[in-house]
Coordinates of C-alpha atoms and ligand atoms in Angstrom, one line a residue:
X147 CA 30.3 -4.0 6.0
X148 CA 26.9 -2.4 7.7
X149 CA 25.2 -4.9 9.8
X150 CA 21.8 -4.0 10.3
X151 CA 20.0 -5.9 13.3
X152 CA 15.8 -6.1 12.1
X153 CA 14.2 -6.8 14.9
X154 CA 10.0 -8.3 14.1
X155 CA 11.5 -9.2 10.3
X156 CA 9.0 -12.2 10.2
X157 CA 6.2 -9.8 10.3
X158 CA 4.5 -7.6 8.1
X159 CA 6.6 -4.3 7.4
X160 CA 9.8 -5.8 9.4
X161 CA 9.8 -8.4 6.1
X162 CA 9.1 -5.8 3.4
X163 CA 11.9 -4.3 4.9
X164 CA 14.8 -7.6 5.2
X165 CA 13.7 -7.3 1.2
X166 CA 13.4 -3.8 0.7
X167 CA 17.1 -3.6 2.4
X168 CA 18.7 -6.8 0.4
X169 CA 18.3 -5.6 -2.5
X170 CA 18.9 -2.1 -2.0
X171 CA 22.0 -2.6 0.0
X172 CA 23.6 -5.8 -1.4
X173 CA 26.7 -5.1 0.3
X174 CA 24.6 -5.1 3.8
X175 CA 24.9 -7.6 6.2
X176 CA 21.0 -8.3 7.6
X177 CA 20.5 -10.2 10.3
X178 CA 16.6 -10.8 11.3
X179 CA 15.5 -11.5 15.0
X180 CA 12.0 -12.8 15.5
X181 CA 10.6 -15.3 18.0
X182 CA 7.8 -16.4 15.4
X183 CA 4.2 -15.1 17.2
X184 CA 1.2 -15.7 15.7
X185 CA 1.9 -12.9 13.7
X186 CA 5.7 -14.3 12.2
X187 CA 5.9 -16.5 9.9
X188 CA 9.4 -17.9 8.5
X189 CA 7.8 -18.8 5.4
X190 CA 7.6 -15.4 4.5
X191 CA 11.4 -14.8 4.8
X192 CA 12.0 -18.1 2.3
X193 CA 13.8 -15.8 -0.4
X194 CA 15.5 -13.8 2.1
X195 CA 16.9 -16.9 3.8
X196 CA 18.5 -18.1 0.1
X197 CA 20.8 -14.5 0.3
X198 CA 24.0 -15.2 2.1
X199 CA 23.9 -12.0 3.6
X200 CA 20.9 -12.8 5.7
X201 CA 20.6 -14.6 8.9
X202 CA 17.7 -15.4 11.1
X203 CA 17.4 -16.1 14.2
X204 CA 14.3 -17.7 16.5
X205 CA 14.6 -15.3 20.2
X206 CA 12.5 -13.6 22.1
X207 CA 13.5 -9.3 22.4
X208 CA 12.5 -9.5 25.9
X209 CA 15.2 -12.1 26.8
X210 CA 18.4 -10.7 27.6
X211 CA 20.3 -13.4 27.7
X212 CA 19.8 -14.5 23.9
X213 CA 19.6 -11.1 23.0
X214 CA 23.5 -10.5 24.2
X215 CA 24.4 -13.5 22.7
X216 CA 23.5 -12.4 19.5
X217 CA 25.3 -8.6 20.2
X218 CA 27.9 -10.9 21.4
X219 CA 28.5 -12.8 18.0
X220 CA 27.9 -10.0 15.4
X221 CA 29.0 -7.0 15.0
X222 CA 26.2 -4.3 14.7
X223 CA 26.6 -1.3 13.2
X224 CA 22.4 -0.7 13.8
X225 CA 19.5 -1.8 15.3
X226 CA 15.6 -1.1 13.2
X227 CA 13.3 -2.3 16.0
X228 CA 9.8 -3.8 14.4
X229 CA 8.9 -6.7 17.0
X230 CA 5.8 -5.7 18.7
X231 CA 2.7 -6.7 19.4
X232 CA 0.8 -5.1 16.7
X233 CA -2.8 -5.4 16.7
X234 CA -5.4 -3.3 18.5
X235 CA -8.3 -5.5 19.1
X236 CA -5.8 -8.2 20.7
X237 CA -4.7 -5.1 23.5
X238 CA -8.3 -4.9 24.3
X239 CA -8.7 -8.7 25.2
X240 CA -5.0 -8.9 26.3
X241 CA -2.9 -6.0 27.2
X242 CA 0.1 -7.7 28.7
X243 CA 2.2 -9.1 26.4
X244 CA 1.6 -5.4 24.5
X245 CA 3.7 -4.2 27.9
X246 CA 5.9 -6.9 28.0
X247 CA 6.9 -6.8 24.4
X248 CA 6.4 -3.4 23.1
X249 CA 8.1 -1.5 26.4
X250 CA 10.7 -4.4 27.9
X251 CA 11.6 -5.6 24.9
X252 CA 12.9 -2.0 23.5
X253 CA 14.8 -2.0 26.8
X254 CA 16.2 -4.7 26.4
X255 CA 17.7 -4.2 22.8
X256 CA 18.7 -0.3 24.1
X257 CA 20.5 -2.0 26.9
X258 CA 23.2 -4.0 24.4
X259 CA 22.8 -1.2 21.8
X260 CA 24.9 0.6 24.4
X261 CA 26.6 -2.5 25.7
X262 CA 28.2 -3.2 22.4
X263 CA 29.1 0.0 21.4
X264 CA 26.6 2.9 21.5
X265 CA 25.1 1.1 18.1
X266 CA 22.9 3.3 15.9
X267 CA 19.5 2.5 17.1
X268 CA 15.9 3.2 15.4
X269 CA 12.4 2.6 17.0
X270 CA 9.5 1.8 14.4
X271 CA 6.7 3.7 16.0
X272 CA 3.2 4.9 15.0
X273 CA 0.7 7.8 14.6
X274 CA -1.5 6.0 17.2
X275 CA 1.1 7.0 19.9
X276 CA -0.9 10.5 18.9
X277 CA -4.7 9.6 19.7
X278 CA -6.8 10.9 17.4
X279 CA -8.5 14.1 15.2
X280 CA -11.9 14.6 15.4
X281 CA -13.8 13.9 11.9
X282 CA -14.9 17.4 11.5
X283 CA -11.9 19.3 11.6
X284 CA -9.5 18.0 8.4
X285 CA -7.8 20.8 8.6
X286 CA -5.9 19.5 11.7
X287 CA -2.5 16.8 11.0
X288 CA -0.3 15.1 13.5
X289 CA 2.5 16.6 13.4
X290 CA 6.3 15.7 15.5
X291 CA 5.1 18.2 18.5
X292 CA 1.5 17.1 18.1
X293 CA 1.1 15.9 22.0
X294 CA 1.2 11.8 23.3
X295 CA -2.2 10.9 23.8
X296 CA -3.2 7.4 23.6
X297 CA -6.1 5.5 23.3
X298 CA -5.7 1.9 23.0
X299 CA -3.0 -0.3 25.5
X300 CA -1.3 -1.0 22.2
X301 CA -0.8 2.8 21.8
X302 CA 0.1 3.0 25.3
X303 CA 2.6 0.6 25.0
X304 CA 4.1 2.1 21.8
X305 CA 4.0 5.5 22.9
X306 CA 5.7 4.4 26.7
X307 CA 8.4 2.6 24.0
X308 CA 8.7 6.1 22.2
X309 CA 9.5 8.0 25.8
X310 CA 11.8 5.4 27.6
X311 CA 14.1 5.9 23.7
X312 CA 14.2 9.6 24.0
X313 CA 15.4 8.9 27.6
X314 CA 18.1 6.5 26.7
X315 CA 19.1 9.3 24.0
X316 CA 18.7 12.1 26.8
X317 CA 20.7 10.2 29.4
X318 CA 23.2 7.7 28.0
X319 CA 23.6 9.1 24.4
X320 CA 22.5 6.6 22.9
X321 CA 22.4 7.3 18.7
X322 CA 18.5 7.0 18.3
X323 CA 15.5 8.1 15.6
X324 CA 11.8 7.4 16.4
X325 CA 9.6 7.3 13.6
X326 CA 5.8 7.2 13.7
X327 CA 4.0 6.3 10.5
X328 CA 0.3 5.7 9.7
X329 CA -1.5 2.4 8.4
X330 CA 0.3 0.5 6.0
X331 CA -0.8 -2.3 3.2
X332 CA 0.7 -4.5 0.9
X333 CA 2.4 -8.0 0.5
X334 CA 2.5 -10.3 3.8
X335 CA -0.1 -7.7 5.6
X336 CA -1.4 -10.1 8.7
X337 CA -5.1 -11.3 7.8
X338 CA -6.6 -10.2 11.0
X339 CA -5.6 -5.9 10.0
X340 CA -8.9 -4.6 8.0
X341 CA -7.7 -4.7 4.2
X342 CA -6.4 -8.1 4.2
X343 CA -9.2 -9.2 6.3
X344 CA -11.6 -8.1 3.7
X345 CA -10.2 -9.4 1.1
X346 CA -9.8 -12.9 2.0
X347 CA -13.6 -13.0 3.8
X348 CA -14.8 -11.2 0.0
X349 CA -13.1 -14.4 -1.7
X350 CA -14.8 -17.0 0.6
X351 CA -18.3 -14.8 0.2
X352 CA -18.2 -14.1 3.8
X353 CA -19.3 -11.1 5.2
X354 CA -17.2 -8.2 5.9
X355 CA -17.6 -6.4 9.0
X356 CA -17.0 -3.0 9.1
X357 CA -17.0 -1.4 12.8
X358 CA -19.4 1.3 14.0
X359 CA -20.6 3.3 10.7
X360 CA -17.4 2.8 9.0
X361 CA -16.9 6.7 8.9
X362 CA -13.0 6.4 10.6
X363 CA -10.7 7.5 8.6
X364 CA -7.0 6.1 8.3
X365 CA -4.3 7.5 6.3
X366 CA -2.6 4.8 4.0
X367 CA 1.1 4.3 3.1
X368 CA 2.0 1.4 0.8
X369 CA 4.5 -0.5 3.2
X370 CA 7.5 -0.6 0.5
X371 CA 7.3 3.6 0.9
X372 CA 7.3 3.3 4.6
X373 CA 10.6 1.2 4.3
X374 CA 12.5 3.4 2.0
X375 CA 11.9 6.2 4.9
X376 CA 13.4 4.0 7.5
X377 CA 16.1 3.8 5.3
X378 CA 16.5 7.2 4.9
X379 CA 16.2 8.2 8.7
X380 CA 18.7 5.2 8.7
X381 CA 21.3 7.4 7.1
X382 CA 20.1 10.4 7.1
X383 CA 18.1 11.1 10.0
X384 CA 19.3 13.3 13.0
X385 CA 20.4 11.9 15.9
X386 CA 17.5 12.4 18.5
X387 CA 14.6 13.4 16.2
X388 CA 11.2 11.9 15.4
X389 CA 10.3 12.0 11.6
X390 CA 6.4 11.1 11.0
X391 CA 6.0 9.2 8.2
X392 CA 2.2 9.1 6.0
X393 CA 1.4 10.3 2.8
X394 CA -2.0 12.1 2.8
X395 CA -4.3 9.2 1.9
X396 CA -6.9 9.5 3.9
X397 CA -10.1 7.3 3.3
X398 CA -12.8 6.2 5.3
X399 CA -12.8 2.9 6.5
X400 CA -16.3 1.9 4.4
X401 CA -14.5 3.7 1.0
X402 CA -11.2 0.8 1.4
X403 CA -13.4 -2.0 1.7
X404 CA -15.7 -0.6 -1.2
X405 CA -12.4 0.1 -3.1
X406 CA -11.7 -4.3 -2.4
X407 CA -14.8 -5.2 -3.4
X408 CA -15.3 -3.5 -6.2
X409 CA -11.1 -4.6 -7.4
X410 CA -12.8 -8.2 -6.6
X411 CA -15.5 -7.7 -8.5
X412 CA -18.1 -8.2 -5.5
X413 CA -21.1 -7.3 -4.2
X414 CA -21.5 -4.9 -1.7
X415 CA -24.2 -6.6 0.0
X416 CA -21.4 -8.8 1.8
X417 CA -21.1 -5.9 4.0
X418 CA -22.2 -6.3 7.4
X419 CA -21.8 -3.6 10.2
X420 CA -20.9 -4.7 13.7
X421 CA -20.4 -3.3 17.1
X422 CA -17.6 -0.6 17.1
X423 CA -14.0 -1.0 18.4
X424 CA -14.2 0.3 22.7
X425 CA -12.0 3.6 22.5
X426 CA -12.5 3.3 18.6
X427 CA -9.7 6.1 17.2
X428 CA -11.7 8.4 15.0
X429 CA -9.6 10.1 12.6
X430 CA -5.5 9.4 11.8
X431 CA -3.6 12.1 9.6
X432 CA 0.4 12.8 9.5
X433 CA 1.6 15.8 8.3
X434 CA 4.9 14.6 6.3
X435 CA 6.4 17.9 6.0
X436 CA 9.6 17.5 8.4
X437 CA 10.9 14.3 6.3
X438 CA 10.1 15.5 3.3
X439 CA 11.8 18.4 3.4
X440 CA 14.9 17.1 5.5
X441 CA 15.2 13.9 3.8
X442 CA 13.7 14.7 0.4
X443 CA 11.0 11.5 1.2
X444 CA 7.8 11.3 -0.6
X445 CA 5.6 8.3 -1.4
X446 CA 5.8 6.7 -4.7
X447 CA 2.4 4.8 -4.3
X448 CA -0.8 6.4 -4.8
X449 CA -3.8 4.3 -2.6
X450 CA -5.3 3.2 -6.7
X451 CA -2.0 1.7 -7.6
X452 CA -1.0 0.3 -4.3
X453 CA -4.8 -1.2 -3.5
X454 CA -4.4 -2.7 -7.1
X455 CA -0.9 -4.2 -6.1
X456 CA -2.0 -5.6 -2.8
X457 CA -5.7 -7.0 -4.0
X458 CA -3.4 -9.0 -6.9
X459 CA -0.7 -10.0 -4.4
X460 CA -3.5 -11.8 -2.0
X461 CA -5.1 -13.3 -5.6
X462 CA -1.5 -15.0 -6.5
X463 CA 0.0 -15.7 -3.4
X464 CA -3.5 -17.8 -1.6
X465 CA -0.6 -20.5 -0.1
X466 CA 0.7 -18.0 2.2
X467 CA -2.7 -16.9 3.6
X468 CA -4.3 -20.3 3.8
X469 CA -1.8 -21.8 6.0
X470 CA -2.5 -19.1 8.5
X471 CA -6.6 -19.0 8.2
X472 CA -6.6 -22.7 8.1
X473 CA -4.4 -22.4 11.7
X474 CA -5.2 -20.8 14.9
X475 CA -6.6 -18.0 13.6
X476 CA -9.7 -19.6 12.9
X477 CA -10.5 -19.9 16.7
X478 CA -9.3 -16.0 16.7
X479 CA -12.1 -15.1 14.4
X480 CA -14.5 -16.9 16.0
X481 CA -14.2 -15.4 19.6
X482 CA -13.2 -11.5 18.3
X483 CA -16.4 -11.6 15.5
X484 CA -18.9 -14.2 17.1
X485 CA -21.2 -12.4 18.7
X486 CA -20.2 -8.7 17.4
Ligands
LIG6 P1 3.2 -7.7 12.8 O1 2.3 -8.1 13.9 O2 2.8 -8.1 11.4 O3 4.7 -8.3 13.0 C1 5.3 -8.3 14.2 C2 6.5 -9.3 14.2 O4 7.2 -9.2 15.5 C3 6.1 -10.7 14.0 O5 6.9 -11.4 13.1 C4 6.3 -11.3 15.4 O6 6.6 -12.7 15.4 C5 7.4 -10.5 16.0 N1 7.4 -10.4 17.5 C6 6.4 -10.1 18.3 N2 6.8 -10.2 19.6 C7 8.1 -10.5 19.5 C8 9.1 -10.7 20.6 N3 8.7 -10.6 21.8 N4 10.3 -11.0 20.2 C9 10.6 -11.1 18.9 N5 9.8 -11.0 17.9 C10 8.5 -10.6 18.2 O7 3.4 -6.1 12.9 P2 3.7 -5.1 11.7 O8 2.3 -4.6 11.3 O9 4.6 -5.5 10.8 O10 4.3 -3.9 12.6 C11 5.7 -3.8 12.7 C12 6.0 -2.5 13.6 O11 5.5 -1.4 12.9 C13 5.4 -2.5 14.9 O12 6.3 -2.0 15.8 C14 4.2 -1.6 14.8 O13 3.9 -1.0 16.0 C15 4.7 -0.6 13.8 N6 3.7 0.0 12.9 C16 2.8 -0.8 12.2 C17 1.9 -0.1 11.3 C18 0.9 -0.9 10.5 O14 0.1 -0.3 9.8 N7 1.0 -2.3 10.5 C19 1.9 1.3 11.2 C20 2.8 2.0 12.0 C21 3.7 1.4 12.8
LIG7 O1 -12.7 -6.3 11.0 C1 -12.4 -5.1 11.1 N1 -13.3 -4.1 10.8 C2 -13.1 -2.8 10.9 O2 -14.0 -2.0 10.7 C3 -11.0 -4.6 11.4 C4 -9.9 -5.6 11.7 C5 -10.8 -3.3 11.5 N2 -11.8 -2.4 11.3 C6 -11.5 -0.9 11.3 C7 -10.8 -0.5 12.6 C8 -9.9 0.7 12.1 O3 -10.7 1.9 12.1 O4 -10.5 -0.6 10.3 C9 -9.6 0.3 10.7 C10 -8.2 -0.3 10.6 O5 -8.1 -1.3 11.6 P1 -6.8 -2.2 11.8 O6 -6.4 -2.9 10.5 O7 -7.0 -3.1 12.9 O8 -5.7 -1.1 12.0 P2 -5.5 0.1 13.1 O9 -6.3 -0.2 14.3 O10 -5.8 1.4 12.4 O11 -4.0 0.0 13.5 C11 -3.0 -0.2 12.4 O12 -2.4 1.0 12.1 C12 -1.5 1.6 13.1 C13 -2.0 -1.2 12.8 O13 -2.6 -2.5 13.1 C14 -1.1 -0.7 14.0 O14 -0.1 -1.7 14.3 C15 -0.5 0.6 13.5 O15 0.3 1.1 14.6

């Protein structure tokens, strides 16, 4: 039976997947690693934990000795890295837990990847690892030989993840796929990233504030379609190779939160612009054409449906938000928006 180690699988996308994978695979073994962040919630993995072929278990990727304790006890047959530090603005204020994480960490999971076996191993990277594209060029894409060149410490840390995994492959042999998708939404989406953010301050009439002139553009992948391409560089992939992952939604930063508040039925007058990002990424865009036409991957959901989806899953799902707006995060808010 495949035993698929998913690393981060209390987070966002790492969670989408443990689902995503369950019930694709039901003949999977999954077995979740996630030392619960700010970012993790265990709430969020209730169903998963009612499937007797899920397991989860509370370590930190950056300590060794839990980490070969868990190698020790089950059999892997592949490792999906998600754990990382995640969120830009927090690298600003605090860059070292991005290095600790995001660089040791994948170390440390490479190290008993080829302790136990030489075990399959994929890095979740992503298109910031790239810097950015200027706004008045659109016809320019990242593409897999587009060159590193970060912005942020989170990128740095990502992209320094990216190299030391193409030097385990180079050196040791280790079985590894990097791949490097743009923003995602959907269900369980942190409330500090932009889309959920605005819709939860839209439904408490708080103002929204949209950095510099709100002319950034991000490219937008509905998180389920993200996961099905793991899968398929999970299976499919080649040995070696970085597939970039995005699915040519580009939209300005000021058109998404127009798009919530207009799903919301809001006024735009809640907008409120505020003092831009330092090192603010201009323009993400991935040019897909190396999975799609190796893997056959595409994305199912277009931004109208998906933004419908997400709006509807915030709207029914207010318990899972509240606990985490009502916690430390309000302190968060307070010190990252205060005086913006
Ligand atoms: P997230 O912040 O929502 O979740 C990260 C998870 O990792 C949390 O559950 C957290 O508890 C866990 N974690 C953090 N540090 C850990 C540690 N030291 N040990 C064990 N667990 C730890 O992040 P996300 O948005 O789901 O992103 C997942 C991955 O996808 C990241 O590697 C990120 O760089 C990448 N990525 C994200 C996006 C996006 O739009 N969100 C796009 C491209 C790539
Ligand atoms: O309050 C806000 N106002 C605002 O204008 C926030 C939180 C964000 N923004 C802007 C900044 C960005 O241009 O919205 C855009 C999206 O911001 P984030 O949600 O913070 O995402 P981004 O910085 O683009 O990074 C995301 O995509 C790539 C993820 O958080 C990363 O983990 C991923 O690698």
């Amino acid at each position: 039976m495949p035993n698929i180690l998913v690393t981060g699988g209390a987070g966002f996308i790492g969670s989408n997947f443990v689902y995503y994978m369950l019930e694709k695979h039901p003949d999977y073994r999954i077995v979740c690693i996630d030392s619960l962040t700010y970012a993790g919630n265990l709430s969020t993995l209730e169903k998963a934990l009612q499937n007797e072929n899920f397991r989860f278990v509370k370590a930190d990727i950056t300590d060794r000795e839990a980490v070969d304790k868990l190698f020790g006890e089950e059999n892997f047959t592949a490792v999906v890295n998600f754990a990382a530090e995640s969120h830009v603005d927090r690298s600003i204020e605090s860059p070292e837990v991005f290095l600790k994480t995001n660089i040791l960490g994948t170390q440390v999971l490479m190290d008993m990847a080829r302790k136990y076996g030489n075990i399959r191993y994929h890095q979740v990277s992503t298109d910031e690892v790239y810097g950015d594209l200027p706004l008045d060029r659109p016809d320019l894409f990242f593409t897999e030989e587009t060159p590193i060149h970060t912005s942020s410490p989170y990128s740095a840390s990502k992209a320094s993840a990216d190299l030391l995994v193409m030097a385990y492959y180079r050196t040791y042999k280790l079985p590894v796929t990097i791949s490097r998708c743009s923003n995602n939404y959907g269900p369980y989406h942190f409330p500090e990233k932009l889309i959920p953010l605005m819709i939860i301050n839209a439904l408490h009439g708080k103002s929204l504030p949209v950095y510099g002139d709100g002319l950034n553009v991000r490219d937008w992948l509905y998180v389920e379609d993200h996961c099905k391409a793991i899968d398929m560089i999970l299976h499919g992939g080649r040995i070696g190779e970085v597939y970039n992952i995005g699915g040519h939604n580009e939209r300005a930063n000021i058109d998404v939160v127009k798009t919530v508040l207009s799903i919301l039925g809001k006024d735009e007058s809640l907008i409120t612009y505020v003092k831009d990002r330092p090192g603010h990424d201009m323009r993400y865009a991935i040019d897909p054409t190396k999975i799609k036409n190796e893997l056959g991957w595409y994305p199912e959901t277009t931004f109208e449906n998906g933004i419908k989806k997400t709006v509807e899953w915030y709207l029914q799902n207010e318990a899972w938000w509240q606990e985490i707006v009502s916690g430390e995060y309000m302190n968060y808010y307070e010190k990252m928006y205060k005086d913006r």
